[in-house]
mmCIF file of C-alpha atoms in Angstrom:
data_model
loop_
_atom_site.group_PDB
_atom_site.id
_atom_site.type_symbol
_atom_site.label_atom_id
_atom_site.label_comp_id
_atom_site.label_asym_id
_atom_site.label_seq_id
_atom_site.Cartn_x
_atom_site.Cartn_y
_atom_site.Cartn_z
ATOM 1 C CA PRO A 1 87.212 126.529 87.931
ATOM 2 C CA ILE A 2 91.243 126.788 88.546
ATOM 3 C CA PHE A 3 90.761 130.629 88.621
ATOM 4 C CA ARG A 4 87.541 130.428 90.822
ATOM 5 C CA TYR A 5 88.948 128.671 93.377
ATOM 6 C CA ASN A 6 92.068 130.591 93.182
ATOM 7 C CA TYR A 7 89.678 133.833 93.461
ATOM 8 C CA TYR A 8 87.679 132.329 96.629
ATOM 9 C CA ASN A 9 91.011 131.407 98.411
ATOM 10 C CA GLN A 10 91.536 135.487 98.318
ATOM 11 C CA LEU A 11 88.302 136.008 99.617
ATOM 12 C CA LEU A 12 88.515 133.876 102.231
ATOM 13 C CA ASP A 13 91.666 134.817 103.318
ATOM 14 C CA ARG A 14 90.417 138.147 104.258
ATOM 15 C CA LEU A 15 87.286 136.861 106.565
ATOM 16 C CA SER A 16 88.027 136.271 110.606
ATOM 17 C CA PRO A 17 88.900 133.045 111.647
ATOM 18 C CA SER A 18 85.963 132.046 112.584
ATOM 19 C CA LEU A 19 83.894 132.036 109.341
ATOM 20 C CA GLN A 20 87.130 130.735 107.458
ATOM 21 C CA ALA A 21 86.995 127.635 109.671
ATOM 22 C CA LEU A 22 82.874 127.278 108.963
ATOM 23 C CA VAL A 23 83.397 127.830 104.833
ATOM 24 C CA ALA A 24 86.039 125.449 104.615
ATOM 25 C CA LYS A 25 84.305 122.554 106.362
ATOM 26 C CA LYS A 26 81.541 123.573 104.774
ATOM 27 C CA ASP A 27 83.567 123.715 101.258
ATOM 28 C CA TYR A 28 85.998 120.801 101.606
ATOM 29 C CA GLY A 29 84.190 119.235 104.733
ATOM 30 C CA LYS A 30 82.594 116.319 102.867
ATOM 31 C CA ILE A 31 85.998 115.556 101.258
ATOM 32 C CA ILE A 32 88.363 115.715 103.565
ATOM 33 C CA ASP A 33 85.611 113.591 105.336
ATOM 34 C CA LYS A 34 86.704 110.497 102.858
ATOM 35 C CA ILE A 35 90.217 110.681 103.042
ATOM 36 C CA PRO A 36 91.242 107.163 103.837
ATOM 37 C CA PHE A 37 93.737 108.130 106.664
ATOM 38 C CA PHE A 38 91.440 111.182 108.018
ATOM 39 C CA ALA A 39 88.805 109.222 108.723
ATOM 40 C CA TYR A 40 90.998 105.609 109.269
ATOM 41 C CA ALA A 41 91.634 108.169 112.785
ATOM 42 C CA CYS A 42 88.055 109.171 113.422
ATOM 43 C CA HIS A 43 87.299 105.635 113.995
ATOM 44 C CA LYS A 44 90.156 104.765 115.897
ATOM 45 C CA PHE A 45 89.527 107.625 117.790
ATOM 46 C CA TYR A 46 85.744 106.335 119.265
ATOM 47 C CA ASP A 47 87.076 102.627 118.517
ATOM 48 C CA ILE A 48 83.275 101.528 117.313
ATOM 49 C CA ASN A 49 83.463 97.872 115.993
ATOM 50 C CA PRO A 50 81.910 95.454 114.643
ATOM 51 C CA GLY A 51 79.518 93.709 117.605
ATOM 52 C CA ASP A 52 79.623 97.056 119.537
ATOM 53 C CA ILE A 53 75.367 98.551 120.521
ATOM 54 C CA VAL A 54 74.992 102.239 119.753
ATOM 55 C CA ARG A 55 71.870 104.349 119.727
ATOM 56 C CA ALA A 56 71.541 105.781 116.306
ATOM 57 C CA ARG A 57 69.013 108.147 114.291
ATOM 58 C CA ALA A 58 66.836 105.824 112.294
ATOM 59 C CA LYS A 59 63.121 106.677 109.678
ATOM 60 C CA ARG A 60 60.377 105.304 111.932
ATOM 61 C CA ILE A 61 56.872 105.287 109.545
ATOM 62 C CA LYS A 62 54.637 107.808 110.757
ATOM 63 C CA GLY A 63 51.211 107.936 109.328
ATOM 64 C CA LYS A 64 50.575 106.215 105.942
ATOM 65 C CA THR A 65 53.124 109.008 104.152
ATOM 66 C CA GLY A 66 55.031 110.078 106.326
ATOM 67 C CA PHE A 67 57.708 109.466 109.034
ATOM 68 C CA GLU A 68 59.724 110.869 111.979
ATOM 69 C CA TRP A 69 63.324 110.565 113.038
ATOM 70 C CA SER A 70 64.193 108.364 116.264
ATOM 71 C CA ASP A 71 66.744 107.208 118.379
ATOM 72 C CA ARG A 72 67.471 102.826 118.471
ATOM 73 C CA ARG A 73 69.638 101.261 119.846
ATOM 74 C CA ALA A 74 71.495 99.355 117.227
ATOM 75 C CA VAL A 75 74.225 96.353 116.513
ATOM 76 C CA VAL A 76 77.267 97.374 114.108
ATOM 77 C CA VAL A 77 77.521 94.457 111.786
ATOM 78 C CA ALA A 78 80.319 96.021 109.312
ATOM 79 C CA VAL A 79 82.353 98.977 109.382
ATOM 80 C CA THR A 80 83.157 100.318 105.899
ATOM 81 C CA SER A 81 86.918 102.335 104.915
ATOM 82 C CA GLU A 82 84.901 105.281 104.388
ATOM 83 C CA LEU A 83 83.710 105.770 108.055
ATOM 84 C CA LYS A 84 80.402 104.571 107.997
ATOM 85 C CA PHE A 85 78.319 101.826 109.495
ATOM 86 C CA ASP A 86 76.047 98.671 108.449
ATOM 87 C CA LEU A 87 73.553 98.689 111.302
ATOM 88 C CA LYS A 88 70.852 95.951 112.362
ATOM 89 C CA TYR A 89 68.086 97.093 115.127
ATOM 90 C CA ILE A 90 67.762 95.224 117.856
ATOM 91 C CA ASP A 91 64.001 96.518 118.251
ATOM 92 C CA LEU A 92 63.121 95.812 114.288
ATOM 93 C CA PRO A 93 64.222 91.635 114.189
ATOM 94 C CA GLY A 94 62.266 91.231 111.151
ATOM 95 C CA GLU A 95 63.829 94.019 109.450
ATOM 96 C CA PRO A 96 67.413 94.313 107.208
ATOM 97 C CA VAL A 97 70.935 95.786 107.841
ATOM 98 C CA GLU A 98 70.976 98.960 107.226
ATOM 99 C CA ARG A 99 74.246 99.937 105.041
ATOM 100 C CA ASP A 100 76.380 103.257 104.895
ATOM 101 C CA VAL A 101 74.978 104.158 107.695
ATOM 102 C CA LYS A 102 77.065 107.800 107.825
ATOM 103 C CA PHE A 103 79.020 108.532 111.543
ATOM 104 C CA SER A 104 76.636 111.889 112.223
ATOM 105 C CA ARG A 105 73.572 109.528 113.415
ATOM 106 C CA LEU A 106 75.193 107.749 115.792
ATOM 107 C CA GLN A 107 74.753 109.397 119.524
ATOM 108 C CA LEU A 108 77.320 108.393 121.768
ATOM 109 C CA ASP A 109 75.968 109.367 124.590
ATOM 110 C CA GLU A 110 74.487 106.336 126.185
ATOM 111 C CA TYR A 111 78.718 105.463 126.093
ATOM 112 C CA LEU A 112 78.872 108.395 129.194
ATOM 113 C CA LEU A 113 76.048 106.769 131.638
ATOM 114 C CA GLY A 114 77.981 103.437 132.845
ATOM 115 C CA GLU A 115 80.847 103.853 134.659
ATOM 116 C CA GLY A 116 84.744 103.053 135.400
ATOM 117 C CA PRO A 117 87.890 104.464 133.255
ATOM 118 C CA TYR A 118 86.392 102.900 129.956
ATOM 119 C CA GLN A 119 83.436 105.384 129.918
ATOM 120 C CA ILE A 120 85.704 108.149 131.325
ATOM 121 C CA SER A 121 88.124 107.851 128.436
ATOM 122 C CA ILE A 122 85.119 107.723 125.908
ATOM 123 C CA SER A 123 83.671 110.810 127.267
ATOM 124 C CA GLU A 124 87.249 112.387 126.981
ATOM 125 C CA ARG A 125 87.406 111.428 123.488
ATOM 126 C CA VAL A 126 84.095 112.266 122.788
ATOM 127 C CA GLN A 127 85.512 115.375 124.241
ATOM 128 C CA ARG A 128 88.193 116.719 122.510
ATOM 129 C CA LEU A 129 87.834 114.908 118.630
ATOM 130 C CA PRO A 130 84.829 117.616 117.929
ATOM 131 C CA PHE A 131 87.522 120.736 118.249
ATOM 132 C CA GLN A 132 90.552 118.187 117.173
ATOM 133 C CA LYS A 133 88.777 117.468 114.170
ATOM 134 C CA ASN A 134 87.334 120.889 112.855
ATOM 135 C CA LEU A 135 90.644 122.067 113.635
ATOM 136 C CA ILE A 136 92.390 119.823 111.451
ATOM 137 C CA MET A 137 90.334 119.927 108.893
ATOM 138 C CA PHE A 138 90.525 123.536 108.407
ATOM 139 C CA LYS A 139 94.096 123.425 108.519
ATOM 140 C CA ILE A 140 94.051 120.884 105.492
ATOM 141 C CA ALA A 141 91.192 123.181 103.595
ATOM 142 C CA ARG A 142 93.884 125.744 103.045
ATOM 143 C CA SER A 143 96.708 123.264 102.256
ATOM 144 C CA LEU A 144 94.808 122.252 98.994
ATOM 145 C CA ARG A 145 95.128 123.502 95.672
ATOM 146 C CA MET A 146 93.345 122.401 92.569
ATOM 147 C CA GLN A 147 94.935 121.329 89.376
ATOM 148 C CA LEU A 148 94.417 120.375 85.476
ATOM 149 C CA ARG A 149 94.949 117.667 83.844
ATOM 150 C CA MET A 150 94.817 116.805 80.626
ATOM 151 C CA ASP A 151 93.240 113.415 78.879
ATOM 152 C CA GLY A 152 96.197 110.726 78.350
ATOM 153 C CA GLU A 153 98.538 113.440 80.705
ATOM 154 C CA ALA A 154 100.310 111.330 83.223
ATOM 155 C CA VAL A 155 99.721 112.251 87.153
ATOM 156 C CA VAL A 156 101.875 109.271 88.931
ATOM 157 C CA PHE A 157 104.532 107.389 87.401
ATOM 158 C CA SER A 158 105.274 104.250 88.458
ATOM 159 C CA ASN A 159 109.079 102.762 90.131
ATOM 160 C CA VAL A 160 109.865 106.733 89.470
ATOM 161 C CA SER A 161 107.494 109.487 91.467
ATOM 162 C CA ILE A 162 107.770 109.659 95.035
ATOM 163 C CA ASN A 163 104.952 110.196 97.529
ATOM 164 C CA ASP A 164 104.255 112.989 98.210
ATOM 165 C CA VAL A 165 101.411 114.600 96.969
ATOM 166 C CA LEU A 166 97.719 113.049 97.792
ATOM 167 C CA TYR A 167 95.248 113.203 94.905
ATOM 168 C CA ALA A 168 91.204 113.641 95.503
ATOM 169 C CA VAL A 169 89.838 113.782 91.780
ATOM 170 C CA LYS A 170 87.145 116.977 91.785
ATOM 171 C CA SER A 171 85.979 116.004 88.226
ATOM 172 C CA GLY A 172 86.887 113.483 85.329
ATOM 173 C CA SER A 173 88.705 110.129 86.009
ATOM 174 C CA VAL A 174 92.266 108.482 86.810
ATOM 175 C CA LEU A 175 92.925 104.860 85.874
ATOM 176 C CA LEU A 176 95.361 103.428 88.331
ATOM 177 C CA PHE A 177 97.392 100.319 87.740
ATOM 178 C CA GLY A 178 99.455 97.803 89.981
ATOM 179 C CA HIS A 179 97.819 99.992 92.975
ATOM 180 C CA ASP A 180 96.637 96.710 94.775
ATOM 181 C CA PRO A 181 100.014 95.250 96.014
ATOM 182 C CA PHE A 182 97.693 91.234 95.992
ATOM 183 C CA LYS A 183 96.415 91.885 92.536
ATOM 184 C CA PRO A 184 99.683 93.990 90.652
ATOM 185 C CA TYR A 185 98.072 93.995 86.778
ATOM 186 C CA LYS A 186 94.655 95.082 88.180
ATOM 187 C CA LEU A 187 92.982 98.413 86.739
ATOM 188 C CA LYS A 188 91.639 100.899 89.116
ATOM 189 C CA ARG A 189 89.513 103.489 87.989
ATOM 190 C CA VAL A 190 89.257 106.978 90.092
ATOM 191 C CA GLY A 191 86.396 108.957 89.714
ATOM 192 C CA GLU A 192 84.552 111.947 91.110
ATOM 193 C CA LYS A 193 84.933 112.237 95.253
ATOM 194 C CA GLY A 194 87.500 109.487 94.738
ATOM 195 C CA PHE A 195 91.474 109.256 95.877
ATOM 196 C CA PHE A 196 94.947 108.060 95.831
ATOM 197 C CA GLY A 197 98.501 109.091 97.194
ATOM 198 C CA ASP A 198 97.488 108.307 100.695
ATOM 199 C CA ASP A 199 100.653 106.791 100.960
ATOM 200 C CA ILE A 200 101.773 110.496 102.047
ATOM 201 C CA ALA A 201 101.021 109.048 105.799
ATOM 202 C CA MET A 202 103.857 106.657 105.470
ATOM 203 C CA LEU A 203 105.731 110.688 106.234
ATOM 204 C CA ILE A 204 104.180 110.724 109.003
ATOM 205 C CA SER A 205 106.290 109.169 112.472
ATOM 206 C CA SER A 206 104.589 108.970 116.010
ATOM 207 C CA VAL A 207 108.200 109.245 117.698
ATOM 208 C CA SER A 208 110.183 112.104 115.489
ATOM 209 C CA ASP A 209 109.344 115.697 114.894
ATOM 210 C CA LYS A 210 111.094 114.863 111.476
ATOM 211 C CA PRO A 211 109.480 113.134 108.243
ATOM 212 C CA ASN A 212 110.113 110.182 107.280
ATOM 213 C CA LYS A 213 112.184 109.336 103.873
ATOM 214 C CA PHE A 214 110.209 109.618 100.924
ATOM 215 C CA VAL A 215 109.873 106.016 98.718
ATOM 216 C CA THR A 216 108.797 105.869 95.112
ATOM 217 C CA ARG A 217 105.285 104.757 93.944
ATOM 218 C CA LYS A 218 105.262 101.356 92.987
ATOM 219 C CA TYR A 219 101.792 102.773 90.679
ATOM 220 C CA SER A 220 101.089 104.463 87.592
ATOM 221 C CA ALA A 221 97.959 107.099 87.402
ATOM 222 C CA HIS A 222 97.248 108.481 83.857
ATOM 223 C CA CYS A 223 94.023 110.384 83.234
ATOM 224 C CA THR A 224 91.318 109.235 81.223
ATOM 225 C CA ARG A 225 89.974 112.335 80.350
ATOM 226 C CA ILE A 226 90.391 116.260 81.572
ATOM 227 C CA THR A 227 90.661 116.283 85.139
ATOM 228 C CA HIS A 228 90.094 118.320 88.021
ATOM 229 C CA VAL A 229 91.882 117.167 91.392
ATOM 230 C CA TYR A 230 92.490 118.856 95.110
ATOM 231 C CA THR A 231 96.280 118.041 96.175
ATOM 232 C CA LEU A 232 97.675 118.248 99.524
ATOM 233 C CA GLN A 233 101.431 118.387 99.407
ATOM 234 C CA ALA A 234 103.156 115.479 101.889
ATOM 235 C CA LEU A 235 105.144 118.266 103.438
ATOM 236 C CA ASP A 236 101.974 120.607 104.373
ATOM 237 C CA PHE A 237 100.478 117.689 105.659
ATOM 238 C CA HIS A 238 103.085 116.626 108.426
ATOM 239 C CA SER A 239 103.732 120.228 109.121
ATOM 240 C CA ILE A 240 100.098 120.341 109.928
ATOM 241 C CA LEU A 241 100.340 117.011 112.567
ATOM 242 C CA ILE A 242 103.684 118.408 113.377
ATOM 243 C CA ASP A 243 102.621 119.424 116.855
ATOM 244 C CA LYS A 244 101.991 116.960 119.252
ATOM 245 C CA ASP A 245 99.930 118.730 122.341
ATOM 246 C CA GLN A 246 97.609 120.193 119.772
ATOM 247 C CA PHE A 247 96.824 117.395 117.138
ATOM 248 C CA PRO A 248 97.845 113.638 119.562
ATOM 249 C CA THR A 249 95.563 110.923 118.088
ATOM 250 C CA PHE A 250 95.143 112.438 114.729
ATOM 251 C CA ARG A 251 99.022 112.213 114.503
ATOM 252 C CA LYS A 252 99.386 108.707 115.942
ATOM 253 C CA TYR A 253 96.671 106.858 114.170
ATOM 254 C CA VAL A 254 97.830 108.629 110.771
ATOM 255 C CA ALA A 255 101.432 107.532 111.711
ATOM 256 C CA ARG A 256 99.714 103.475 112.312
ATOM 257 C CA TYR A 257 98.237 103.988 108.705
ATOM 258 C CA GLY A 258 101.313 105.152 107.506
ATOM 259 C CA ILE A 259 103.085 102.012 109.022
ATOM 260 C CA TRP A 260 100.442 100.156 106.864
ATOM 261 C CA THR A 261 101.147 101.362 103.877
ATOM 262 C CA ARG A 262 104.827 100.664 104.661
ATOM 263 C CA LEU A 263 103.729 96.952 104.828
ATOM 264 C CA ARG A 264 101.745 96.679 101.470
ATOM 265 C CA TYR A 265 104.810 98.457 99.805
ATOM 266 C CA GLU A 266 107.060 95.956 101.041
ATOM 267 C CA ILE A 267 105.120 92.615 99.877
ATOM 268 C CA LEU A 268 104.677 94.086 96.467
ATOM 269 C CA ASP A 269 108.746 94.826 96.138
ATOM 270 C CA VAL A 270 108.833 90.948 97.448
ATOM 271 C CA VAL A 271 106.308 89.488 94.582
ATOM 272 C CA LYS A 272 108.117 91.588 92.567
ATOM 273 C CA ARG A 273 111.561 89.929 93.198
ATOM 274 C CA LYS A 274 110.089 86.432 93.442
ATOM 275 C CA ARG A 275 108.933 87.134 89.719
ATOM 276 C CA GLU A 276 112.499 88.310 88.387
ATOM 277 C CA ASP A 277 113.784 85.315 90.062
ATOM 278 C CA ASP A 278 111.127 83.008 88.943
ATOM 279 C CA ARG A 279 111.572 84.121 85.444
ATOM 280 C CA ARG A 280 115.403 84.424 85.726
ATOM 281 C CA ARG A 281 115.879 79.940 86.330
ATOM 282 C CA ALA A 282 113.340 80.502 83.597
ATOM 283 C CA GLY A 283 115.741 81.593 81.153
ATOM 284 C CA ALA A 284 118.494 79.507 82.421
ATOM 285 C CA TYR A 285 117.280 76.640 80.060
ATOM 286 C CA THR A 286 117.849 79.158 77.069
ATOM 287 C CA ALA A 287 121.694 78.605 77.033
ATOM 288 C CA VAL A 288 120.927 74.428 76.424
ATOM 289 C CA PRO A 289 120.568 74.790 72.220
ATOM 290 C CA GLY A 290 116.689 73.164 71.544
ATOM 291 C CA ALA A 291 115.975 73.566 74.996
ATOM 292 C CA HIS A 292 113.337 76.213 74.352
ATOM 293 C CA HIS A 293 110.437 74.367 74.638
ATOM 294 C CA GLN A 294 111.130 72.962 77.759
ATOM 295 C CA LYS A 295 112.021 76.017 79.170
ATOM 296 C CA PHE A 296 108.424 77.466 78.660
ATOM 297 C CA PHE A 297 106.687 74.168 80.152
ATOM 298 C CA ASP A 298 108.997 74.785 83.282
ATOM 299 C CA ALA A 299 108.718 78.421 83.869
ATOM 300 C CA ALA A 300 104.356 77.523 83.926
ATOM 301 C CA ASN A 301 105.006 75.108 86.255
ATOM 302 C CA VAL A 302 107.259 77.133 88.518
#
């Protein structure tokens, strides 16, 4: 797969810019759409939240065996991290909530029918997003590289590896340990079409053209079988977003996502320091002869 991937990339370089963008969107669009900070930026761009009323393409039964698509008004019940929506259709009060509705099924023209500054700002965003999204998707696709990782190979070392690469799993499986700061001993398995390393967003600054400092990752990652991953270098991604005039909105929200990720890291550091302090206080009892039972008792009740 790696040799085929490199060969196709060489062929892609010979195409015209418009064909390159078309091929990149078709081959890598579904991958890039699911990158957490990319989906977050798109979501915030339109600012669609639970409780908003939208119009969505929905199936309507026609006859006994067929159906047709129709536009229906619906209330947004929830928004997932992958930019999918749970919708409750207004004209179907007895029907259950439809889960994981894709963003592409939403019809946003209804927002443009109103008047006032809010509708004008929505109109401007609707006109700018497709161009910015397609262009940044093309540039990210051209920066992706494929790697082969063996069964049992370490991809990320806790407190050693820095946040310099984003990984997208094409095939195989990767096991993460300590990825969730609120559950530091929890294991997380990342399979096909999954991601880890979205902390590269921490390098993006909304005010400075220079990248923020690298930080060490607080989790580890090991392959549980032979795995193919797409990689996106943090500095390559930073060079894509550096132009404030070209991608101002994406840069703003990716930087905000990075701030939240940095806050998660800080929380994890605080939790670890507290646990180390608790262990040191519990270990102080070992200085007293015959106090080892008291040490474990006190440690369990800290």
